[in-house]
Amino acid sequence: MHFHIQLANHYFAGLYRIDDIVSPLAWGLRELGHRVTTGILPDLPPWPSAVILLEYFDRDGAITEILNWKSGAAGRACLGLVCTEDLSDALVMEDPKFPRRRTNLLRLLPHCDFVWTIIPGGYEAHVGPDRLAFIDYGYVEALRRDGRPAAERDIDVLFYATINERRRRLYESLQSQGLRVAATRGYLPDYVRFNLMSRSRVVLDVRRGDDVRFTSPSRIAAALQVGSTVVSEFFDTSRLGALYPYTQATEFAAIEERCVTLARSPEVVEIGRAARERFKAETSMAANLRPALALPVFQEIAAHEARS
């Protein structure tokens, strides 16, 4: 099958923030033998190609454009959507800078042939089971990279995140302990983000607010692919908690102490490498995509291709 990941609804700077979401999906599909393309230009491939959007619709016009494309397609068109945010997360869905985000998302959902979610964010209330699938993030051999030797790790703790007030307090507290601290801060090309992770003794994953219900599977998986020792805030009781065993999962109140201990440990680099090997042995992004590809629309595409 041919999957085209269309990202024109994202700002150019925002494209840097979603690489760790898109790349595992693309390479997982390729590992299963599918052809995957990406683009931001307006021309979209016709049926039986599957066009995939990644949720983020701050403009009404973006929804209108995609619905006009789907309704105007000659015969049939296949439209899919990847959803990465919790519908009930007010920090995202009620952000005053993007007041139409939830409204536009809900407007599009009925028109999608399939919806893939990477967090259990309430989408089953809006999408039937014949169009909805959950994708667990897993290991991708094509994305495996190796960090620097221990002697060249000049960052003690790397925040894999933007820095808001909750994270800033922890950032400054770690610095006060004498640690060398840095942050990806969101808008970084992949090669810069990888360089930072490859130089870090610890990669830190903490949620942006106390009301956030779900951890970030794409951030955790991306750091594991590099062989990083990941300290992940322990709070998520959903199925995403299956990623915690590959991290140093720690409640927020104890994260500072855990980071200090690990950053000063001579075994910290080997801890991360060992976690990656377990992640590789026990998970697979390609295998996790198979149930998502069992939805009726993909059976329809397969039947069409078999007749062609």
PDB file of N, CA and C in Angstrom, residues 187-226:
ATOM      1  N   TYR A 187      11.572  23.297  19.326  1.00  0.00           N
ATOM      2  CA  TYR A 187      11.739  23.619  17.912  1.00  0.00           C
ATOM      3  C   TYR A 187      13.172  23.366  17.439  1.00  0.00           C
ATOM      4  N   LEU A 188      13.546  22.094  17.341  1.00  0.00           N
ATOM      5  CA  LEU A 188      14.892  21.741  16.907  1.00  0.00           C
ATOM      6  C   LEU A 188      14.834  20.719  15.778  1.00  0.00           C
ATOM      7  N   PRO A 189      15.664  20.888  14.753  1.00  0.00           N
ATOM      8  CA  PRO A 189      15.774  19.838  13.730  1.00  0.00           C
ATOM      9  C   PRO A 189      16.270  18.543  14.358  1.00  0.00           C
ATOM     10  N   ASP A 190      15.995  17.451  13.695  1.00  0.00           N
ATOM     11  CA  ASP A 190      16.354  16.137  14.229  1.00  0.00           C
ATOM     12  C   ASP A 190      17.852  16.026  14.515  1.00  0.00           C
ATOM     13  N   TYR A 191      18.695  16.555  13.623  1.00  0.00           N
ATOM     14  CA  TYR A 191      20.129  16.373  13.822  1.00  0.00           C
ATOM     15  C   TYR A 191      20.632  17.113  15.050  1.00  0.00           C
ATOM     16  N   VAL A 192      20.000  18.233  15.408  1.00  0.00           N
ATOM     17  CA  VAL A 192      20.390  18.958  16.618  1.00  0.00           C
ATOM     18  C   VAL A 192      19.881  18.217  17.856  1.00  0.00           C
ATOM     19  N   ARG A 193      18.643  17.771  17.798  1.00  0.00           N
ATOM     20  CA  ARG A 193      18.078  17.026  18.932  1.00  0.00           C
ATOM     21  C   ARG A 193      18.884  15.751  19.211  1.00  0.00           C
ATOM     22  N   PHE A 194      19.248  15.040  18.138  1.00  0.00           N
ATOM     23  CA  PHE A 194      20.055  13.834  18.318  1.00  0.00           C
ATOM     24  C   PHE A 194      21.412  14.171  18.913  1.00  0.00           C
ATOM     25  N   ASN A 195      22.030  15.256  18.452  1.00  0.00           N
ATOM     26  CA  ASN A 195      23.322  15.642  18.993  1.00  0.00           C
ATOM     27  C   ASN A 195      23.232  15.884  20.500  1.00  0.00           C
ATOM     28  N   LEU A 196      22.175  16.553  20.929  1.00  0.00           N
ATOM     29  CA  LEU A 196      21.997  16.809  22.354  1.00  0.00           C
ATOM     30  C   LEU A 196      21.809  15.501  23.122  1.00  0.00           C
ATOM     31  N   MET A 197      20.957  14.604  22.606  1.00  0.00           N
ATOM     32  CA  MET A 197      20.728  13.341  23.298  1.00  0.00           C
ATOM     33  C   MET A 197      21.998  12.493  23.330  1.00  0.00           C
ATOM     34  N   SER A 198      22.747  12.506  22.246  1.00  0.00           N
ATOM     35  CA  SER A 198      23.949  11.677  22.170  1.00  0.00           C
ATOM     36  C   SER A 198      25.016  12.129  23.164  1.00  0.00           C
ATOM     37  N   ARG A 199      24.960  13.380  23.608  1.00  0.00           N
ATOM     38  CA  ARG A 199      25.935  13.941  24.549  1.00  0.00           C
ATOM     39  C   ARG A 199      25.436  13.916  25.986  1.00  0.00           C
ATOM     40  N   SER A 200      24.240  13.378  26.220  1.00  0.00           N
ATOM     41  CA  SER A 200      23.618  13.474  27.538  1.00  0.00           C
ATOM     42  C   SER A 200      23.755  12.178  28.329  1.00  0.00           C
ATOM     43  N   ARG A 201      24.000  12.330  29.598  1.00  0.00           N
ATOM     44  CA  ARG A 201      24.069  11.176  30.491  1.00  0.00           C
ATOM     45  C   ARG A 201      22.660  10.720  30.880  1.00  0.00           C
ATOM     46  N   VAL A 202      21.750  11.664  31.007  1.00  0.00           N
ATOM     47  CA  VAL A 202      20.356  11.359  31.344  1.00  0.00           C
ATOM     48  C   VAL A 202      19.458  12.191  30.447  1.00  0.00           C
ATOM     49  N   VAL A 203      18.415  11.569  29.899  1.00  0.00           N
ATOM     50  CA  VAL A 203      17.369  12.295  29.174  1.00  0.00           C
ATOM     51  C   VAL A 203      16.119  12.270  30.048  1.00  0.00           C
ATOM     52  N   LEU A 204      15.576  13.455  30.303  1.00  0.00           N
ATOM     53  CA  LEU A 204      14.480  13.603  31.263  1.00  0.00           C
ATOM     54  C   LEU A 204      13.163  13.883  30.548  1.00  0.00           C
ATOM     55  N   ASP A 205      12.149  13.105  30.898  1.00  0.00           N
ATOM     56  CA  ASP A 205      10.803  13.257  30.338  1.00  0.00           C
ATOM     57  C   ASP A 205       9.839  13.559  31.479  1.00  0.00           C
ATOM     58  N   VAL A 206       9.386  14.821  31.562  1.00  0.00           N
ATOM     59  CA  VAL A 206       8.421  15.203  32.592  1.00  0.00           C
ATOM     60  C   VAL A 206       7.240  15.911  31.931  1.00  0.00           C
ATOM     61  N   ARG A 207       6.060  15.695  32.483  1.00  0.00           N
ATOM     62  CA  ARG A 207       4.858  16.283  31.890  1.00  0.00           C
ATOM     63  C   ARG A 207       4.837  17.792  32.122  1.00  0.00           C
ATOM     64  N   ARG A 208       4.073  18.481  31.273  1.00  0.00           N
ATOM     65  CA  ARG A 208       4.073  19.945  31.312  1.00  0.00           C
ATOM     66  C   ARG A 208       3.224  20.499  32.444  1.00  0.00           C
ATOM     67  N   GLY A 209       2.285  19.686  32.980  1.00  0.00           N
ATOM     68  CA  GLY A 209       1.425  20.177  34.044  1.00  0.00           C
ATOM     69  C   GLY A 209       0.874  19.038  34.878  1.00  0.00           C
ATOM     70  N   ASP A 210       0.472  19.336  36.101  1.00  0.00           N
ATOM     71  CA  ASP A 210      -0.023  18.296  37.003  1.00  0.00           C
ATOM     72  C   ASP A 210      -1.308  17.657  36.507  1.00  0.00           C
ATOM     73  N   ASP A 211      -2.075  18.347  35.667  1.00  0.00           N
ATOM     74  CA  ASP A 211      -3.338  17.809  35.182  1.00  0.00           C
ATOM     75  C   ASP A 211      -3.189  16.932  33.943  1.00  0.00           C
ATOM     76  N   VAL A 212      -1.989  16.863  33.362  1.00  0.00           N
ATOM     77  CA  VAL A 212      -1.765  16.016  32.190  1.00  0.00           C
ATOM     78  C   VAL A 212      -1.902  14.557  32.607  1.00  0.00           C
ATOM     79  N   ARG A 213      -2.697  13.796  31.845  1.00  0.00           N
ATOM     80  CA  ARG A 213      -3.007  12.417  32.236  1.00  0.00           C
ATOM     81  C   ARG A 213      -2.080  11.378  31.620  1.00  0.00           C
ATOM     82  N   PHE A 214      -1.433  11.723  30.488  1.00  0.00           N
ATOM     83  CA  PHE A 214      -0.692  10.705  29.752  1.00  0.00           C
ATOM     84  C   PHE A 214       0.741  11.133  29.477  1.00  0.00           C
ATOM     85  N   THR A 215       1.650  10.173  29.558  1.00  0.00           N
ATOM     86  CA  THR A 215       3.036  10.415  29.223  1.00  0.00           C
ATOM     87  C   THR A 215       3.197  10.526  27.715  1.00  0.00           C
ATOM     88  N   SER A 216       4.401  10.819  27.251  1.00  0.00           N
ATOM     89  CA  SER A 216       4.652  10.981  25.821  1.00  0.00           C
ATOM     90  C   SER A 216       5.352   9.745  25.276  1.00  0.00           C
ATOM     91  N   PRO A 217       4.639   8.848  24.608  1.00  0.00           N
ATOM     92  CA  PRO A 217       5.285   7.640  24.093  1.00  0.00           C
ATOM     93  C   PRO A 217       6.325   7.929  23.026  1.00  0.00           C
ATOM     94  N   SER A 218       6.103   8.976  22.221  1.00  0.00           N
ATOM     95  CA  SER A 218       7.057   9.270  21.149  1.00  0.00           C
ATOM     96  C   SER A 218       8.374   9.789  21.701  1.00  0.00           C
ATOM     97  N   ARG A 219       8.330  10.608  22.757  1.00  0.00           N
ATOM     98  CA  ARG A 219       9.571  11.114  23.351  1.00  0.00           C
ATOM     99  C   ARG A 219      10.357   9.979  24.012  1.00  0.00           C
ATOM    100  N   ILE A 220       9.656   9.149  24.759  1.00  0.00           N
ATOM    101  CA  ILE A 220      10.339   8.042  25.427  1.00  0.00           C
ATOM    102  C   ILE A 220      10.974   7.120  24.398  1.00  0.00           C
ATOM    103  N   ALA A 221      10.218   6.757  23.355  1.00  0.00           N
ATOM    104  CA  ALA A 221      10.745   5.846  22.333  1.00  0.00           C
ATOM    105  C   ALA A 221      11.932   6.456  21.599  1.00  0.00           C
ATOM    106  N   ALA A 222      11.864   7.747  21.292  1.00  0.00           N
ATOM    107  CA  ALA A 222      12.959   8.401  20.572  1.00  0.00           C
ATOM    108  C   ALA A 222      14.248   8.368  21.388  1.00  0.00           C
ATOM    109  N   ALA A 223      14.154   8.606  22.688  1.00  0.00           N
ATOM    110  CA  ALA A 223      15.338   8.577  23.541  1.00  0.00           C
ATOM    111  C   ALA A 223      15.875   7.163  23.685  1.00  0.00           C
ATOM    112  N   LEU A 224      14.981   6.181  23.772  1.00  0.00           N
ATOM    113  CA  LEU A 224      15.421   4.790  23.870  1.00  0.00           C
ATOM    114  C   LEU A 224      16.145   4.344  22.612  1.00  0.00           C
ATOM    115  N   GLN A 225      15.700   4.833  21.451  1.00  0.00           N
ATOM    116  CA  GLN A 225      16.348   4.460  20.187  1.00  0.00           C
ATOM    117  C   GLN A 225      17.821   4.879  20.168  1.00  0.00           C
ATOM    118  N   VAL A 226      18.136   5.953  20.872  1.00  0.00           N
ATOM    119  CA  VAL A 226      19.499   6.466  20.927  1.00  0.00           C
ATOM    120  C   VAL A 226      20.309   5.738  22.007  1.00  0.00           C
TER     121      VAL A 226
END
